[in-house]
Coordinates of C-alpha atoms in Angstrom, one line a residue:
M1 CA -16.8 -23.3 2.2
A2 CA -20.0 -21.3 2.4
R3 CA -21.3 -20.3 -1.0
I4 CA -22.7 -16.9 -1.7
D5 CA -25.8 -17.1 -3.8
D6 CA -25.3 -15.4 -7.2
S7 CA -28.6 -13.4 -6.7
F8 CA -27.3 -11.9 -3.4
V9 CA -24.0 -10.9 -5.0
E10 CA -26.0 -9.2 -7.8
E11 CA -28.1 -7.4 -5.2
V12 CA -25.0 -6.2 -3.5
R13 CA -23.8 -4.7 -6.8
R14 CA -27.1 -3.2 -7.7
R15 CA -27.4 -1.5 -4.3
T16 CA -23.8 -0.2 -4.4
D17 CA -22.6 2.8 -6.4
I18 CA -19.1 2.3 -7.5
V19 CA -18.5 6.1 -7.7
D20 CA -19.6 6.5 -4.0
V21 CA -17.3 3.7 -2.8
I22 CA -14.2 4.7 -4.9
S23 CA -14.7 8.3 -3.9
E24 CA -13.9 7.3 -0.3
Y25 CA -10.4 6.4 -1.4
V26 CA -9.7 8.5 -4.6
Q27 CA -10.5 12.1 -5.4
L28 CA -12.6 11.8 -8.5
R29 CA -13.8 14.5 -10.9
R30 CA -16.3 14.1 -13.8
S31 CA -15.0 13.8 -17.3
G32 CA -17.8 13.4 -19.9
R33 CA -19.8 10.4 -18.9
S34 CA -17.1 9.0 -16.4
F35 CA -15.0 10.1 -13.6
I36 CA -11.3 10.2 -13.5
G37 CA -8.6 10.5 -10.6
L38 CA -5.2 9.4 -9.6
C39 CA -4.9 5.6 -9.5
P40 CA -4.6 4.3 -6.0
F41 CA -2.7 1.2 -7.2
H42 CA 0.4 2.9 -8.6
N43 CA 2.3 6.2 -8.5
E44 CA 1.2 8.7 -11.1
R45 CA 0.9 12.5 -11.4
T46 CA -1.5 12.6 -14.4
P47 CA -5.0 11.0 -13.8
S48 CA -5.4 7.8 -15.6
F49 CA -7.9 6.0 -13.4
S50 CA -11.4 6.0 -15.0
V51 CA -14.6 5.1 -13.3
S52 CA -17.8 4.4 -15.2
A53 CA -21.1 5.1 -13.4
D54 CA -23.0 3.6 -16.3
R55 CA -21.0 0.4 -16.4
Q56 CA -20.2 0.3 -12.6
M57 CA -16.6 -0.5 -13.6
Y58 CA -13.2 1.0 -13.1
Y59 CA -10.1 0.8 -15.2
C60 CA -6.6 2.4 -15.0
F61 CA -5.0 3.1 -18.4
G62 CA -1.6 3.4 -16.7
C63 CA -1.2 0.2 -14.9
G64 CA -4.1 -1.9 -16.2
A65 CA -5.9 -2.5 -12.9
G66 CA -9.7 -2.9 -13.4
G67 CA -12.8 -4.5 -12.3
T68 CA -16.1 -4.1 -10.3
V69 CA -16.6 -2.4 -7.0
I70 CA -16.1 -5.8 -5.4
R71 CA -12.7 -6.2 -7.0
F72 CA -11.7 -2.6 -6.1
L73 CA -12.5 -3.3 -2.3
M74 CA -10.7 -6.6 -2.5
D75 CA -7.6 -5.0 -3.9
I76 CA -7.6 -1.7 -1.9
E77 CA -8.4 -3.3 1.4
G78 CA -6.6 -6.8 0.9
L79 CA -10.0 -8.6 1.4
A80 CA -11.2 -12.0 0.4
F81 CA -14.1 -12.0 -2.0
Q82 CA -16.6 -13.0 0.8
D83 CA -15.3 -10.4 3.0
A84 CA -15.6 -7.7 0.4
I85 CA -19.2 -8.8 -0.2
V86 CA -19.9 -8.6 3.6
R87 CA -18.4 -5.2 3.8
L88 CA -20.5 -3.9 0.8
A89 CA -23.6 -5.6 2.2
E90 CA -23.2 -3.9 5.5
R91 CA -22.7 -0.6 3.8
A92 CA -25.9 -1.1 1.9
N93 CA -27.8 -2.2 5.0
L94 CA -28.4 -5.7 3.5
S95 CA -28.6 -8.7 5.8
V96 CA -25.9 -11.3 4.8
P97 CA -27.7 -14.6 4.1
F98 CA -24.7 -16.8 5.1
T99 CA -22.2 -17.3 7.8
V100 CA -18.5 -17.5 7.0
P101 CA -16.9 -20.6 8.5
E102 CA -14.2 -19.8 11.1
Q103 CA -11.4 -21.6 9.3
E104 CA -12.5 -20.8 5.7
S105 CA -9.6 -18.7 5.1
K106 CA -6.8 -18.9 7.7
G107 CA -5.1 -15.8 6.5
S108 CA -8.2 -13.8 6.1
S109 CA -9.8 -15.1 9.5
R110 CA -6.5 -14.4 11.4
I111 CA -6.4 -10.8 10.2
Q112 CA -10.1 -10.4 11.2
R113 CA -9.2 -11.8 14.6
M114 CA -6.4 -9.3 15.0
K115 CA -9.0 -6.5 14.1
E116 CA -11.4 -7.9 16.7
A117 CA -8.7 -8.0 19.3
H118 CA -7.8 -4.4 18.7
E119 CA -11.4 -3.3 18.9
L120 CA -11.8 -5.1 22.2
A121 CA -8.6 -3.7 23.5
S122 CA -9.6 -0.2 22.7
K123 CA -12.9 -0.7 24.6
L124 CA -11.2 -2.1 27.6
F125 CA -8.6 0.8 27.7
N126 CA -11.4 3.4 27.3
Y127 CA -13.5 1.8 30.1
I128 CA -10.4 1.7 32.4
L129 CA -9.8 5.4 31.8
M130 CA -13.3 6.6 32.2
N131 CA -14.7 4.3 34.9
T132 CA -12.2 2.8 37.2
D133 CA -9.9 4.0 40.0
A134 CA -7.0 2.8 38.0
G135 CA -7.7 5.4 35.4
V136 CA -8.1 8.4 37.7
Q137 CA -4.5 9.7 37.3
A138 CA -4.4 9.2 33.5
L139 CA -7.8 11.0 33.1
S140 CA -6.5 13.9 35.3
Y141 CA -3.4 14.0 33.0
V142 CA -5.5 14.1 29.9
K143 CA -7.7 16.8 31.2
R144 CA -4.6 18.8 32.4
R145 CA -3.6 18.7 28.8
G146 CA -6.7 20.7 27.9
F147 CA -8.6 17.9 26.2
S148 CA -12.4 17.9 26.8
G149 CA -14.6 15.1 27.5
Q150 CA -15.9 15.3 23.9
T151 CA -12.3 15.0 22.6
I152 CA -11.7 12.0 24.7
V153 CA -14.8 10.4 23.3
D154 CA -14.0 11.3 19.7
F155 CA -10.5 9.9 19.9
R156 CA -11.5 6.9 22.0
L157 CA -8.7 7.6 24.4
G158 CA -7.9 5.0 27.1
Y159 CA -5.5 3.9 29.8
A160 CA -3.3 0.7 30.0
P161 CA -2.7 0.1 33.8
D162 CA 0.7 -0.8 35.2
H163 CA 0.1 -4.6 35.3
P164 CA 1.8 -7.2 33.1
T165 CA -1.2 -9.1 31.9
T166 CA -4.4 -6.9 32.0
L167 CA -5.0 -7.0 28.2
V168 CA -3.7 -10.5 27.7
S169 CA -5.9 -12.0 30.4
F170 CA -8.9 -10.1 29.1
L171 CA -8.4 -11.2 25.5
S172 CA -7.5 -14.8 26.5
R173 CA -10.7 -15.2 28.3
R174 CA -12.4 -14.3 25.1
G175 CA -10.6 -17.0 23.0
F176 CA -7.6 -15.1 21.6
E177 CA -4.5 -17.1 21.5
P178 CA -1.3 -15.5 23.0
T179 CA 0.6 -16.0 19.7
L180 CA -2.0 -13.9 17.8
L181 CA -1.7 -11.3 20.3
V182 CA 2.0 -11.2 20.0
E183 CA 1.8 -11.1 16.2
A184 CA -0.8 -8.3 16.4
G185 CA 1.6 -6.2 18.4
L186 CA -0.7 -6.1 21.5
A187 CA 1.7 -8.3 23.6
V188 CA 5.2 -9.3 23.8
Q189 CA 6.8 -12.6 24.7
I190 CA 9.4 -12.5 27.4
G191 CA 11.0 -15.9 27.9
D192 CA 8.0 -18.3 28.4
K193 CA 5.6 -15.5 29.3
V194 CA 3.4 -13.3 27.1
V195 CA 2.7 -9.9 28.6
D196 CA 1.0 -6.6 27.7
R197 CA 2.9 -4.4 25.3
F198 CA 1.4 -1.2 26.7
R199 CA 1.6 -0.5 30.5
D200 CA 1.0 2.7 32.5
R201 CA 0.3 4.7 29.4
V202 CA -2.5 6.9 28.1
I203 CA -3.7 4.9 24.9
I204 CA -4.4 6.6 21.6
P205 CA -6.1 4.2 19.1
I206 CA -4.9 4.3 15.6
F207 CA -7.4 3.7 12.9
D208 CA -7.2 2.5 9.2
A209 CA -8.9 4.5 6.4
Q210 CA -12.2 2.8 7.1
G211 CA -12.2 3.6 10.9
A212 CA -11.2 0.2 12.3
V213 CA -8.6 0.1 15.1
I214 CA -5.4 -1.4 13.9
A215 CA -2.7 -0.1 16.3
F216 CA -2.1 2.0 19.4
G217 CA 0.1 4.8 20.6
G218 CA 0.9 5.0 24.3
R219 CA 2.0 8.3 26.0
V220 CA 3.8 8.0 29.5
L221 CA 2.4 9.7 32.6
Q222 CA 5.8 10.0 34.3
P223 CA 8.1 12.5 32.7
D224 CA 11.3 10.4 33.6
K225 CA 9.8 7.3 31.9
K226 CA 11.2 6.4 28.4
P227 CA 10.2 6.2 25.7
K228 CA 7.9 9.1 25.9
Y229 CA 5.8 7.6 23.2
L230 CA 5.5 4.0 22.3
N231 CA 3.7 2.9 19.1
S232 CA 2.5 -0.6 18.1
P233 CA 5.1 -2.4 15.9
E234 CA 4.6 -3.2 12.2
T235 CA 2.1 -5.9 11.9
P236 CA -0.1 -7.6 9.2
L237 CA -2.7 -4.8 10.1
F238 CA -0.3 -1.8 10.7
K239 CA 2.3 -0.5 8.2
K240 CA 3.6 2.8 9.6
G241 CA 4.6 4.1 6.3
Q242 CA 1.0 3.8 4.9
V243 CA -1.2 5.1 7.8
L244 CA -1.8 8.6 8.9
F245 CA -3.3 9.4 12.2
Q246 CA -6.8 10.6 12.1
Y247 CA -7.0 10.3 8.2
H248 CA -10.3 8.2 8.4
R249 CA -12.1 11.2 10.0
A250 CA -10.2 14.1 8.4
R251 CA -10.6 12.9 4.9
R252 CA -14.0 14.4 4.4
E253 CA -12.8 17.9 5.5
I254 CA -9.6 17.4 3.5
R255 CA -11.7 16.8 0.4
K256 CA -14.0 19.7 1.1
S257 CA -11.1 22.2 1.6
Q258 CA -8.7 20.5 -0.9
T259 CA -6.1 21.1 1.8
A260 CA -4.5 18.7 4.3
V261 CA -2.5 19.9 7.4
L262 CA 0.4 17.6 8.3
L263 CA 1.3 17.7 12.0
E264 CA 4.0 15.9 13.9
G265 CA 2.1 13.9 16.6
Y266 CA -1.2 12.7 18.1
M267 CA -1.5 15.4 20.6
D268 CA -1.1 18.1 18.0
V269 CA -3.8 16.4 15.8
M270 CA -6.1 16.2 18.8
S271 CA -5.6 19.8 19.8
A272 CA -6.2 21.0 16.3
W273 CA -9.3 18.9 16.1
Q274 CA -10.6 20.3 19.3
A275 CA -9.8 23.8 18.1
G276 CA -12.1 23.3 15.1
L277 CA -9.4 22.3 12.4
H278 CA -10.6 19.0 11.1
N279 CA -8.3 18.4 8.1
C280 CA -5.2 17.6 10.2
V281 CA -3.2 14.3 10.1
A282 CA 0.1 13.1 11.5
S283 CA 2.6 10.3 10.6
L284 CA 3.1 7.7 13.1
G285 CA 6.6 7.0 14.5
T286 CA 8.1 7.3 11.1
S287 CA 9.1 10.0 8.6
F288 CA 6.5 11.3 6.2
S289 CA 6.7 8.9 3.2
E290 CA 5.8 8.9 -0.4
E291 CA 2.9 6.5 0.3
H292 CA 1.6 9.1 2.8
A293 CA 1.9 11.8 0.2
L294 CA 0.0 9.7 -2.5
L295 CA -2.7 8.9 0.2
L296 CA -3.2 12.6 0.7
K297 CA -3.0 13.5 -3.0
R298 CA -6.0 11.4 -3.8
S299 CA -8.1 13.8 -1.5
A300 CA -6.2 17.1 -1.7
E301 CA -4.5 19.5 -3.9
R302 CA -2.5 21.4 -1.2
L303 CA -0.6 20.2 1.8
V304 CA 0.5 22.4 4.7
I305 CA 3.4 21.0 6.6
A306 CA 3.0 22.4 10.2
Y307 CA 5.9 21.3 12.3
D308 CA 7.7 22.5 15.4
G309 CA 10.2 25.4 14.7
D310 CA 13.2 23.8 16.4
D311 CA 16.0 22.3 14.4
A312 CA 14.4 18.8 14.4
G313 CA 11.1 20.2 13.1
R314 CA 12.8 22.2 10.3
K315 CA 14.8 19.2 9.1
A316 CA 11.6 17.1 9.2
A317 CA 9.7 19.7 7.4
R318 CA 12.4 19.9 4.6
R319 CA 12.2 16.1 4.2
A320 CA 8.4 16.1 4.0
L321 CA 8.5 18.9 1.5
E322 CA 10.9 16.8 -0.7
V323 CA 8.5 13.9 -0.5
A324 CA 5.3 15.7 -1.2
E325 CA 6.3 17.9 -4.1
P326 CA 7.2 15.1 -6.6
V327 CA 3.7 13.5 -6.3
G328 CA 2.0 16.8 -7.4
L329 CA 1.0 18.4 -4.1
D330 CA 1.0 22.2 -3.8
V331 CA 3.0 22.4 -0.6
R332 CA 3.2 25.1 2.1
V333 CA 5.3 25.1 5.2
L334 CA 4.3 26.5 8.6
L335 CA 6.7 26.5 11.4
F336 CA 5.5 27.2 15.0
P337 CA 7.7 29.3 17.3
A338 CA 11.0 27.3 18.2
G339 CA 10.3 25.1 21.3
V340 CA 6.5 25.4 20.9
D341 CA 4.6 22.5 19.2
P342 CA 1.0 22.9 18.0
D343 CA -0.5 21.4 21.1
E344 CA 1.3 23.9 23.3
F345 CA 0.4 26.7 21.0
V346 CA -3.3 25.9 21.4
Q347 CA -3.0 25.9 25.2
A348 CA -1.0 29.2 25.2
H349 CA -2.9 31.2 22.7
G350 CA -6.3 29.5 22.3
A351 CA -8.1 27.7 19.6
E352 CA -9.0 30.7 17.4
A353 CA -5.4 32.0 17.5
F354 CA -4.2 28.5 16.3
V355 CA -6.7 28.3 13.4
R356 CA -5.7 31.9 12.3
Y357 CA -2.0 31.0 12.5
V358 CA -2.4 27.9 10.4
E359 CA -4.5 29.7 7.7
A360 CA -2.4 32.8 7.4
G361 CA 1.2 31.8 8.4
A362 CA 2.1 29.2 5.8
R363 CA 5.0 29.9 3.4
S364 CA 5.8 28.7 0.0
P365 CA 8.6 26.2 -0.4
V366 CA 10.8 28.9 -1.9
E367 CA 10.3 31.2 1.1
F368 CA 10.9 28.4 3.6
L369 CA 14.0 27.1 1.9
I370 CA 15.6 30.7 1.6
E371 CA 14.8 31.2 5.2
E372 CA 16.5 27.9 6.1
A373 CA 19.5 28.9 4.0
R374 CA 19.6 32.2 5.9
A375 CA 19.5 30.3 9.3
R376 CA 22.5 28.4 8.2
A377 CA 24.5 31.3 6.6
N378 CA 27.1 33.5 8.4
L379 CA 25.9 36.8 7.3
S380 CA 28.5 38.6 9.4
T381 CA 31.2 38.2 6.8
S382 CA 31.1 39.1 3.0
V383 CA 31.9 35.5 2.0
G384 CA 29.0 34.3 4.1
R385 CA 26.7 36.9 2.6
T386 CA 27.9 36.0 -1.0
D387 CA 27.3 32.3 -0.4
F388 CA 23.8 32.9 1.0
I389 CA 22.9 35.1 -1.9
R390 CA 24.0 32.4 -4.4
E391 CA 22.2 29.7 -2.5
A392 CA 19.0 31.8 -2.5
L393 CA 19.4 32.4 -6.2
H394 CA 19.8 28.7 -6.9
I395 CA 16.6 28.0 -4.8
L396 CA 14.9 30.5 -7.0
A397 CA 16.2 29.1 -10.2
S398 CA 15.2 25.6 -9.1
R399 CA 11.8 26.2 -7.8
G400 CA 10.6 29.8 -8.1
T401 CA 8.0 31.1 -10.4
P402 CA 8.8 34.3 -12.4
I403 CA 6.8 36.4 -9.9
E404 CA 8.6 34.8 -6.9
Q405 CA 11.9 35.3 -8.6
E406 CA 11.3 38.9 -9.2
A407 CA 10.0 39.6 -5.7
A408 CA 12.8 37.7 -3.9
V409 CA 15.5 39.4 -6.0
K410 CA 14.2 42.9 -5.0
R411 CA 14.2 41.9 -1.4
L412 CA 17.7 40.5 -1.6
A413 CA 18.9 43.6 -3.6
N414 CA 17.5 46.0 -0.8
E415 CA 18.9 43.9 2.1
F416 CA 22.4 43.4 0.7
E417 CA 22.7 46.6 -1.3
V418 CA 23.3 44.8 -4.7
S419 CA 21.7 46.0 -7.9
V420 CA 18.6 44.2 -9.2
S421 CA 20.2 43.9 -12.6
T422 CA 23.3 42.2 -11.1
L423 CA 21.2 39.6 -9.2
M424 CA 19.0 38.9 -12.3
E425 CA 22.1 38.3 -14.4
E426 CA 23.4 35.9 -11.8
L427 CA 20.0 34.2 -11.6
A428 CA 20.0 33.8 -15.4
L429 CA 23.4 32.0 -15.3
I430 CA 22.3 29.8 -12.4
S431 CA 19.0 29.0 -14.3
K432 CA 20.9 27.8 -17.3
Q433 CA 23.0 25.5 -15.2
V434 CA 20.0 24.2 -13.4
S435 CA 18.3 23.5 -16.8
K436 CA 21.3 21.7 -18.2
E437 CA 21.5 19.4 -15.0
R438 CA 18.0 18.6 -15.4
R439 CA 18.4 17.5 -19.1
V440 CA 21.3 15.4 -18.1
K441 CA 19.2 13.8 -15.2
R442 CA 16.3 13.1 -17.6
R443 CA 18.5 11.4 -20.1
S444 CA 20.0 9.2 -17.5
E445 CA 16.7 8.1 -16.0
P446 CA 14.9 5.1 -17.6
L447 CA 11.5 6.0 -19.3
P448 CA 8.5 5.0 -17.2
R449 CA 7.0 1.7 -18.5
T450 CA 3.3 1.6 -19.0
P451 CA 1.2 -1.1 -20.6
V452 CA 1.1 -0.7 -24.3
R453 CA -1.5 -2.5 -26.3
V454 CA -0.8 -2.5 -30.1
V455 CA -4.2 -2.3 -31.9
N456 CA -4.7 -3.1 -35.5
G457 CA -7.8 -3.9 -37.4
A458 CA -8.0 -7.5 -36.3
V459 CA -7.3 -6.7 -32.6
R460 CA -10.0 -3.9 -32.7
A461 CA -12.4 -6.4 -34.3
G462 CA -11.7 -8.9 -31.5
E463 CA -12.3 -6.4 -28.9
R464 CA -15.7 -5.4 -30.5
I465 CA -16.6 -9.1 -30.6
L466 CA -15.7 -9.4 -26.9
Q467 CA -17.9 -6.4 -26.1
G468 CA -20.8 -7.9 -28.0
L469 CA -20.1 -11.2 -26.1
F470 CA -20.2 -9.5 -22.7
T471 CA -23.3 -7.3 -23.2
D472 CA -25.5 -8.8 -26.1
P473 CA -27.2 -12.2 -25.5
Q474 CA -27.8 -12.6 -29.2
A475 CA -24.0 -12.1 -30.0
F476 CA -23.2 -14.7 -27.4
H477 CA -25.6 -17.3 -29.0
T478 CA -24.5 -16.4 -32.5
L479 CA -20.8 -17.0 -31.6
M480 CA -21.5 -20.3 -29.9
E481 CA -23.6 -21.5 -32.9
R482 CA -20.8 -20.5 -35.2
G483 CA -18.2 -22.3 -33.1
V484 CA -16.0 -19.3 -33.0
D485 CA -13.0 -20.4 -30.7
E486 CA -10.3 -18.0 -31.6
L487 CA -9.8 -14.2 -31.9
A488 CA -6.9 -12.0 -32.8
T489 CA -4.8 -12.3 -29.8
E490 CA -4.1 -14.9 -27.1
E491 CA -5.7 -12.6 -24.5
Q492 CA -8.8 -12.3 -26.5
T493 CA -9.0 -16.1 -27.1
A494 CA -8.6 -16.8 -23.5
L495 CA -11.3 -14.3 -22.5
L496 CA -13.6 -15.9 -25.1
A497 CA -13.0 -19.4 -23.7
L498 CA -13.4 -18.4 -20.2
F499 CA -16.7 -16.6 -20.9
Y500 CA -18.1 -19.6 -22.7
S501 CA -17.2 -21.7 -19.6
F502 CA -18.5 -19.0 -17.2
R503 CA -22.0 -18.9 -19.0
A504 CA -22.1 -22.6 -19.1
E505 CA -22.0 -22.7 -15.3
H506 CA -23.9 -19.5 -14.9
P507 CA -26.5 -19.2 -17.7
D508 CA -27.9 -15.8 -16.4
G509 CA -24.5 -14.5 -15.3
D510 CA -23.4 -11.0 -16.6
A511 CA -20.1 -9.5 -17.4
A512 CA -19.6 -7.9 -14.0
A513 CA -20.0 -11.4 -12.4
F514 CA -17.6 -12.8 -15.0
I515 CA -15.0 -10.2 -14.3
D516 CA -15.3 -10.6 -10.4
Q517 CA -14.3 -14.4 -10.8
L518 CA -11.3 -13.8 -13.1
D519 CA -8.2 -14.6 -11.2
D520 CA -5.7 -13.3 -13.8
P521 CA -5.2 -9.6 -13.1
Q522 CA -4.1 -8.9 -16.8
L523 CA -7.3 -10.6 -18.3
R524 CA -9.3 -8.8 -15.6
G525 CA -7.9 -5.5 -16.5
Y526 CA -8.3 -6.2 -20.2
A527 CA -12.0 -7.2 -19.9
S528 CA -12.6 -4.1 -17.7
S529 CA -11.0 -1.8 -20.2
L530 CA -13.4 -3.2 -22.9
L531 CA -16.5 -2.6 -20.7
I532 CA -15.5 0.8 -19.7
D533 CA -14.8 1.8 -23.3
A534 CA -17.6 3.3 -25.4
M535 CA -19.8 0.7 -26.9
P536 CA -20.6 0.7 -30.6
E537 CA -24.1 -0.2 -31.9
F538 CA -24.2 -4.0 -32.3
H539 CA -26.2 -6.1 -34.8
A540 CA -25.8 -9.2 -36.9
D541 CA -24.2 -7.3 -39.8
V542 CA -21.7 -5.7 -37.7
L543 CA -20.8 -9.0 -36.1
E544 CA -20.2 -10.6 -39.5
D545 CA -17.9 -7.8 -40.4
Y546 CA -15.9 -8.3 -37.4
L547 CA -15.8 -12.1 -37.9
R548 CA -14.6 -11.5 -41.4
T549 CA -11.9 -9.4 -40.2
I550 CA -10.7 -11.9 -37.7
R551 CA -10.8 -14.7 -40.3
L552 CA -8.8 -12.5 -42.8
H553 CA -6.3 -11.9 -40.0
Q554 CA -6.0 -15.7 -39.4
L555 CA -5.7 -16.6 -43.0
Q556 CA -2.9 -13.9 -43.7
A557 CA -1.0 -15.4 -40.5
Q558 CA -1.2 -18.9 -42.1
L559 CA -0.2 -17.8 -45.4
L560 CA 3.0 -16.1 -44.1
M561 CA 3.7 -19.2 -42.1
Y562 CA 3.2 -21.6 -45.0
A563 CA 5.3 -19.5 -47.2
K564 CA 8.1 -19.3 -44.8
Q565 CA 8.1 -23.1 -44.3
S566 CA 7.9 -23.8 -48.0
D567 CA 11.0 -21.6 -48.7
E568 CA 12.8 -23.4 -45.8
A569 CA 11.8 -26.8 -47.3
R570 CA 13.3 -25.8 -50.7
R571 CA 16.6 -24.6 -49.1
Q572 CA 16.9 -28.1 -47.6
G573 CA 16.1 -29.7 -51.0
D574 CA 12.7 -31.2 -49.8
E575 CA 10.7 -30.4 -53.0
S576 CA 7.7 -32.6 -52.1
T577 CA 7.2 -30.8 -48.8
A578 CA 7.8 -27.5 -50.4
E579 CA 5.1 -28.3 -53.1
A580 CA 2.5 -29.4 -50.3
L581 CA 3.2 -26.2 -48.4
G582 CA 2.8 -24.2 -51.7
A583 CA -0.5 -25.6 -52.2
Q584 CA -1.5 -24.5 -48.6
V585 CA -0.2 -21.0 -49.6
E586 CA -2.4 -20.9 -52.6
A587 CA -5.4 -22.1 -50.7
C588 CA -5.0 -19.3 -48.2
K589 CA -4.7 -16.8 -51.0
S590 CA -7.9 -18.1 -52.6
A591 CA -9.8 -17.9 -49.3
I592 CA -8.4 -14.4 -48.6
A593 CA -9.6 -13.4 -52.1
Q594 CA -13.0 -14.8 -51.5
L595 CA -13.4 -13.1 -48.2
K596 CA -12.4 -9.7 -49.7
S597 CA -14.9 -10.1 -52.4
P598 CA -17.9 -7.7 -52.0
H599 CA -20.2 -10.7 -52.5
S600 CA -18.7 -12.8 -49.8
V601 CA -20.9 -13.6 -46.7

């Protein structure tokens, strides 16, 4: 295994700002000396994820995840330590002074080979589209769809020719095994042959959040050929429920505008991008998921769901609304005219009209759901009208603000010639029922479990000792000389022993390097929480006070243990053992009294 020199790792840390890196994944806002945001490692509505620019550490008070910028990249991207160092070094324009052996990590190297295969495939498809006779028809199709040359370049569009092994042969000549191509979703095995997955299709690359090609979408050229769109299957690189098309490029504008626009397909996003709307994304061959919503919530406050206005689009919009609202997104719904998707709207009305429509036409969830109820209702009968009014009032009671409720009730009263007071009375009754149902549901749901750390005086003293150990060289030497090998809890004692061992191997190693090499996520999170916490002033007298508190804690625990054992021995008639244990009890009491004396050292 190639070893990375400690000094280079430290240089990578020094040249990397953790706030800048994490901001690419999490929407952070300043809070005092730190930054806070929604944790990317668990589902939460209230920010509990803290990043310290001073300490260059992060810690989540909700799930306990924590560490340095290296650990963050390892966990968020699923990278090995060396791969994270390489990624950060490249980001900081540092030359990596080592080479990673090809078989160093079979899992990691195989994933990397899949990424390399996708990158080469993307370049091949693009070359065929733009520079060969085989791509002429596909290029004509793309241009007929209204896409400019710049858009073709921006999205790296390509063409997979109607030949069974164009890509497989190309990649095989470059050392890629057929089994890897099948696993990566680029090829399929039919009998004893491995052939290309994509044939005679316009190719749209799919990127991860960092801009690496991880999958493809293929659009047929012939209208009678099925399926119309073909996506890469789920692979180690590509999880459909976690990836949004164009998110890697839209993220900057999403953060800037605090608004994400969710469209249905690639072509819609490409048309929107070409029209100048750069905060658009789309889900990929799957329904909009909670993970998609959480991904957007890290960068945006508002989500505009902009789907086709046909029945399928309306149902999909409602599903997306139900997913997005629980994660805390402020949702709006925009439906294009029935039978017209965003791509067709741009072609028919132009880019400026499209942007205006998106910016001005979005409805609140209440407006959308009432309109949905209206579309389903039979308003030609009195029963149908009554049912619709009740469903509309239920929507208002469940979701509407007081302003929305008042405005909607007035509209309903005018439309159906019912008094406002009657509708308000009915709304009040429904609101009471909705509140009751919510209380019953809350009582039946288990309370969320978050890590709870019980802190007493001894535990706090142990934490302060560890803070000194991590940050003050004199405290480290004092603890070593005093032979301190136990603190208030098992976690604290484990960190103490591990740090002693770490410093024996790395005499100049600091706390950040120590945390990076911790394998246990609970210990890593605990150590991170100590370093991200406010540091008290530290000197010899303070250390003595903390050590005295720890010693008192240990003696009190021993006293209780000996007293319990002594009582048990007496119950069993073993007086000699009981007396010996009683002597231990008295010794503990004497030691405790001495430590509590104002003249004790």
